[in-house]
């Protein structure tokens, strides 16, 4: 009877382009998760741990990460950890696994060759298929012939060739477990947890997924697998354990009025643990300058609460209320003329509406007046929108 | 606001009180320097814009020198239809403001309040520091020119602008708008530099851009590093591949070497055996050689003997033949020698003959010569004789020479002429006889008897006198009395005498005969000459010599003939024979003899030649005979030698056959051994050399491979080391990307914002400027027309900046603007002058305002000045203008001006001067 943890795709050192300054924090989280896995391993008294590839996000991550990773795996001691190089951290000459510091751990084995590994204290033979190149069409598991009476566990990293996925990198035969005579085939590469049934209906092949989600849309990630195998030929008992902490969420909201903005704000404030959330709010609608302004200020105010917070306003159209805008300032010489000028400029773009209350002749006159100003002539719709908003905000400040 | 009067006491140089009244229009204050003109004008400003309690330097300087009295000023002015009077005293401060109500001065305020109220009335501000300045004088900033400062350097103050705005009715910028624009400006300058062109260094956008650049740079560096890393990895892989293959090769080579070792052993053994065999072969070979030699030599010698003998036989035969030949030639030579002798003899004989013939010939020739000589002698004699004759004759002859003859003829001719003339002019007697007459005629010449018969006539001539004597008749004498005739007759007589003289020598007087004589002499002369010539031509001139020579020659001839022997055939020519013929015959004989001689000589030559050739032949034969004999001798000697050596060679053996048998034996032995040796030698390449070569080559290969492996291993280790170094310092480029991405987004946002701010800023400025433009239009109009008048049409208009100040002019010709400072000082001065007046006129819309011009147009020339003053006069219709000048004459023609002289004011007290 053997019990082990099956995990993969830790992707330490991964880059989070969209998180900006929070990226580092997010990376930190991944390290915490790995540490947690060590804790879980000890708690569950496992015989060994399998990390089936992509422990590192690439061979080009900061070498300091090796120290961090070392520390993590040290935390597993004395439980043996079998690490398989994956397609992101293949065993090429610049591989991090060649660093001499790995040798200092007695309980860590980097699977470097396609050779069966007999475990010293258990009746288990491991069949690792290390990735030694960045790409290949070869099925690296093909060599496995598991005969004999020991529990045979394969470790591989690649893409199962199930229906619909034909032309892939690192292909793995979907029936490998059966063909090779394996009791269990521990895979890595897919970030969402997924189990593959054999022809006999028994699940011997599984992806644990990444223990911490790496981006939006990775449903079913943030887990590791605890596997028990009674004996040679027995059905593996697979249990899922949650490890992920960060929440990646995408919201879609309509925006038309101040109410909508306020509502959004309420939703946001009600969220628990905002610092563990990564939220993208996709807004859609038509707003006037006041609503837009509020939306922007909402974004600014809440951004710091969350690990990452973004309001995507690509689909939100600004429709400034010229009259209201003008009314903000007492009737002077210049303010309304400036507002008119911007309005006229905006109306040149099809995506923006025409300036109300202005006859075509007046529009022409205004255009002639401002045509010598480069910034006016070359201003994009976004710049014009921003100009209106700025004007609004500054005017508001003064009129208070 | 206009000033009515100014009253000053204890004010700078006005120690005595002074009051000046001003008219509503143009006032011209004049006076010499330091007469207090500017002090007077300054007082307006001092009173209005200083608190009465002011203690500043400026105020204190109002105190007259050496006095401690407080300066006092009282100004009456008109503002908004009301009259006011302000009295201010400094140092001992006092301030009072009064208003004229119902023709009475009513106090409005005192002290500080008076100061403030005054300011409110006239506009302007107090200075926060010591001295006041134009910006604080309200509209006075522009309207009141300070002496020496024709330009307005500061921006126009609010009051001026507001006053203008109010007038023009331009839209005013509200406070809120100002604030808004201030914020926009602030935001703008937060992002952009002062000039507004680039991004400000401290702004967020700039920082982000810098950061992005940094990150890009780091990315680039990492990329280079990555490429380098990849390179190193490839290097390591390549090297290890090669290393592997070399190791395999090394193994193979080592195995090969083992195999080769054995072969090398075999090779060595083979060599040893071969060498031994070779030595044996050599030994036997030597033996063989020696024996063979001996045998050969024996045979050789025997052969030689035989041949020598044969040779000798041959030689003897040869010798015999030669001797025969020798005999022949000797005989031939003898014969020829005899012939030669004969021929020589013949030749000698002929020679003699010839000699004789020659002698004879010579003698004959000489005889001929003798004949000739004798002839010549005769001739000589003859000639000598003739010559003698002629010469004799010559001596006897008396004849005139040519000159003499000529002379004679000349005289004769003259004589004849004279006679003829005389005859002509002389007398001519013609007688014709009627009967027979006879008589005599006596003339100079002589007497002539005459006889005439009847009917005969005769003429006689005479010169001077003629006497005719007729027989039985009588005598007639006729004499010419002509002088000429007489003269002529005289000359005739002279001539006759001369003629006589010269012909005296000669026998005759007849000219003809003289001529003949002369001729004859000449002939004879000629003969003599001819004879002499001929004689000269003869070879002998000297008869005696010739005779001698003849004798000599005869002797020689005789000698020659004697040389011939009597029997000689040629002697016959000695006698009297025809010498010519003889000569010819002799010549022929000689020729014949000579020809014969020739033939003989030829014959002799031939014989001699033959002799020579026979001689040579004989020599040749003798030589050959000698040779043959020598040969024979030589051979005999050799024969002796060979036979002795032959003996030696065959000394210790039975004979040649035995030796030859021995040789055969040795040959067999040798042959066998040689074959074996050859077999060995054939194998040298394969068995001896090749293995060694291969072994050596193998060793070298092994060495090389070891070295290569060594090097490669080191190389791999070194490259690995380098790779590790690179990896150790590795930084994840993805993290950089992450940051870059973030920065880009932020930058994009900031850019949009920056553009928006710029747009707002630009719009604000645009509309502000437009507002100001509408403000400046009226000012422009006034200025334009004034400018035209003053400066001419060269300048189209004055350009005002956004704050209403003149900054340039538009030049008509270039259609371009020129900045103010590019114009001459005088022109600038004039422009500001016009500006002040224009502004003054505008501001005087509702009430008259005061314009002060302290010594304006100092740099203006006469023509412009005139026009400027016209404008001044015009303006004075609507303004109060106070002009301060030291040169009132400039303004003399201004009819309506109020001239105020200060020079007198000083001395006199209250004064009010009107022109």
PDB file of C-alpha atoms in Angstrom, chain A residues 167-253:
ATOM      1  CA  UNK A 167      -1.460  17.711 -33.418  1.00  0.00           C
ATOM      2  CA  UNK A 168       0.284  18.540 -30.181  1.00  0.00           C
ATOM      3  CA  UNK A 169       3.616  19.052 -28.508  1.00  0.00           C
ATOM      4  CA  UNK A 170       4.707  16.377 -26.004  1.00  0.00           C
ATOM      5  CA  UNK A 171       1.918  14.007 -26.927  1.00  0.00           C
ATOM      6  CA  UNK A 172       1.028  11.235 -24.521  1.00  0.00           C
ATOM      7  CA  UNK A 173      -0.999   8.262 -25.550  1.00  0.00           C
ATOM      8  CA  UNK A 174      -4.313   8.369 -23.723  1.00  0.00           C
ATOM      9  CA  UNK A 175      -4.067   4.609 -23.116  1.00  0.00           C
ATOM     10  CA  UNK A 176      -0.487   4.654 -21.928  1.00  0.00           C
ATOM     11  CA  UNK A 177      -1.286   3.492 -18.419  1.00  0.00           C
ATOM     12  CA  UNK A 178      -2.825   0.309 -19.744  1.00  0.00           C
ATOM     13  CA  UNK A 179      -0.356  -0.225 -22.559  1.00  0.00           C
ATOM     14  CA  UNK A 180       2.630   0.205 -20.337  1.00  0.00           C
ATOM     15  CA  UNK A 181       1.205  -1.774 -17.475  1.00  0.00           C
ATOM     16  CA  UNK A 182       1.187   1.124 -15.086  1.00  0.00           C
ATOM     17  CA  UNK A 183      -0.899   1.302 -11.986  1.00  0.00           C
ATOM     18  CA  UNK A 184      -0.887   5.087 -12.155  1.00  0.00           C
ATOM     19  CA  UNK A 185       0.396   7.660 -14.564  1.00  0.00           C
ATOM     20  CA  UNK A 186       1.104  10.976 -12.844  1.00  0.00           C
ATOM     21  CA  UNK A 187       0.914  13.772 -15.406  1.00  0.00           C
ATOM     22  CA  UNK A 188       1.598  17.491 -15.457  1.00  0.00           C
ATOM     23  CA  UNK A 189       1.015  20.305 -17.966  1.00  0.00           C
ATOM     24  CA  UNK A 190      -2.696  21.089 -17.822  1.00  0.00           C
ATOM     25  CA  UNK A 191      -3.511  23.708 -15.222  1.00  0.00           C
ATOM     26  CA  UNK A 192      -7.019  22.525 -14.516  1.00  0.00           C
ATOM     27  CA  UNK A 193      -7.482  19.292 -12.640  1.00  0.00           C
ATOM     28  CA  UNK A 194      -8.551  16.519 -14.932  1.00  0.00           C
ATOM     29  CA  UNK A 195      -8.847  12.746 -14.722  1.00  0.00           C
ATOM     30  CA  UNK A 196      -8.718  10.385 -17.619  1.00  0.00           C
ATOM     31  CA  UNK A 197     -10.643   7.155 -17.608  1.00  0.00           C
ATOM     32  CA  UNK A 198      -9.099   4.129 -19.147  1.00  0.00           C
ATOM     33  CA  UNK A 199     -10.989   1.733 -21.386  1.00  0.00           C
ATOM     34  CA  UNK A 200     -11.867  -0.233 -18.322  1.00  0.00           C
ATOM     35  CA  UNK A 201     -13.482   2.759 -16.729  1.00  0.00           C
ATOM     36  CA  UNK A 202     -10.826   3.056 -14.059  1.00  0.00           C
ATOM     37  CA  UNK A 203      -8.991   6.330 -13.684  1.00  0.00           C
ATOM     38  CA  UNK A 204      -5.282   5.667 -13.702  1.00  0.00           C
ATOM     39  CA  UNK A 205      -4.199   8.840 -15.457  1.00  0.00           C
ATOM     40  CA  UNK A 206      -4.653  12.326 -13.952  1.00  0.00           C
ATOM     41  CA  UNK A 207      -3.555  15.923 -14.099  1.00  0.00           C
ATOM     42  CA  UNK A 208      -3.665  17.587 -10.657  1.00  0.00           C
ATOM     43  CA  UNK A 209      -3.613  21.016 -12.289  1.00  0.00           C
ATOM     44  CA  UNK A 210      -1.671  23.914 -10.901  1.00  0.00           C
ATOM     45  CA  UNK A 211      -1.914  24.278  -7.102  1.00  0.00           C
ATOM     46  CA  UNK A 212      -2.450  28.036  -7.536  1.00  0.00           C
ATOM     47  CA  UNK A 213      -4.252  29.533 -10.544  1.00  0.00           C
ATOM     48  CA  UNK A 214      -2.025  31.448 -12.879  1.00  0.00           C
ATOM     49  CA  UNK A 215      -4.570  33.535 -14.765  1.00  0.00           C
ATOM     50  CA  UNK A 216      -8.230  34.194 -15.429  1.00  0.00           C
ATOM     51  CA  UNK A 217     -10.260  31.276 -16.618  1.00  0.00           C
ATOM     52  CA  UNK A 218      -8.389  28.414 -14.978  1.00  0.00           C
ATOM     53  CA  UNK A 219     -11.383  26.708 -13.515  1.00  0.00           C
ATOM     54  CA  UNK A 220     -10.653  23.625 -11.566  1.00  0.00           C
ATOM     55  CA  UNK A 221      -7.206  24.724 -10.586  1.00  0.00           C
ATOM     56  CA  UNK A 222      -5.747  25.325  -7.156  1.00  0.00           C
ATOM     57  CA  UNK A 223      -5.651  21.685  -6.105  1.00  0.00           C
ATOM     58  CA  UNK A 224      -3.326  18.751  -5.539  1.00  0.00           C
ATOM     59  CA  UNK A 225      -4.051  15.044  -5.599  1.00  0.00           C
ATOM     60  CA  UNK A 226      -3.614  12.567  -2.771  1.00  0.00           C
ATOM     61  CA  UNK A 227      -3.359   9.096  -4.231  1.00  0.00           C
ATOM     62  CA  UNK A 228      -3.580   5.744  -2.467  1.00  0.00           C
ATOM     63  CA  UNK A 229      -2.764   2.522  -4.241  1.00  0.00           C
ATOM     64  CA  UNK A 230      -3.392  -0.686  -2.332  1.00  0.00           C
ATOM     65  CA  UNK A 231      -1.191  -2.917  -4.374  1.00  0.00           C
ATOM     66  CA  UNK A 232      -0.074  -3.937  -7.791  1.00  0.00           C
ATOM     67  CA  UNK A 233      -3.027  -3.701 -10.129  1.00  0.00           C
ATOM     68  CA  UNK A 234      -5.326  -2.100  -7.623  1.00  0.00           C
ATOM     69  CA  UNK A 235      -7.513   0.848  -8.480  1.00  0.00           C
ATOM     70  CA  UNK A 236      -5.961   4.084  -7.322  1.00  0.00           C
ATOM     71  CA  UNK A 237      -7.949   6.093  -4.831  1.00  0.00           C
ATOM     72  CA  UNK A 238      -7.685   9.728  -5.771  1.00  0.00           C
ATOM     73  CA  UNK A 239      -8.623  12.612  -3.497  1.00  0.00           C
ATOM     74  CA  UNK A 240      -8.501  16.297  -4.283  1.00  0.00           C
ATOM     75  CA  UNK A 241      -7.096  18.819  -1.782  1.00  0.00           C
ATOM     76  CA  UNK A 242      -7.593  22.569  -2.174  1.00  0.00           C
ATOM     77  CA  UNK A 243      -4.460  24.634  -2.052  1.00  0.00           C
ATOM     78  CA  UNK A 244      -5.159  27.731  -4.080  1.00  0.00           C
ATOM     79  CA  UNK A 245      -5.790  31.053  -2.313  1.00  0.00           C
ATOM     80  CA  UNK A 246      -6.010  33.744  -4.968  1.00  0.00           C
ATOM     81  CA  UNK A 247      -9.319  34.380  -6.642  1.00  0.00           C
ATOM     82  CA  UNK A 248      -9.359  35.464 -10.266  1.00  0.00           C
ATOM     83  CA  UNK A 249     -12.696  36.966 -11.128  1.00  0.00           C
ATOM     84  CA  UNK A 250     -14.186  38.619 -14.143  1.00  0.00           C
ATOM     85  CA  UNK A 251     -17.330  40.677 -13.765  1.00  0.00           C
ATOM     86  CA  UNK A 252     -19.483  42.166 -16.486  1.00  0.00           C
ATOM     87  CA  UNK A 253     -21.516  45.246 -15.612  1.00  0.00           C
TER      88      UNK A 253
END
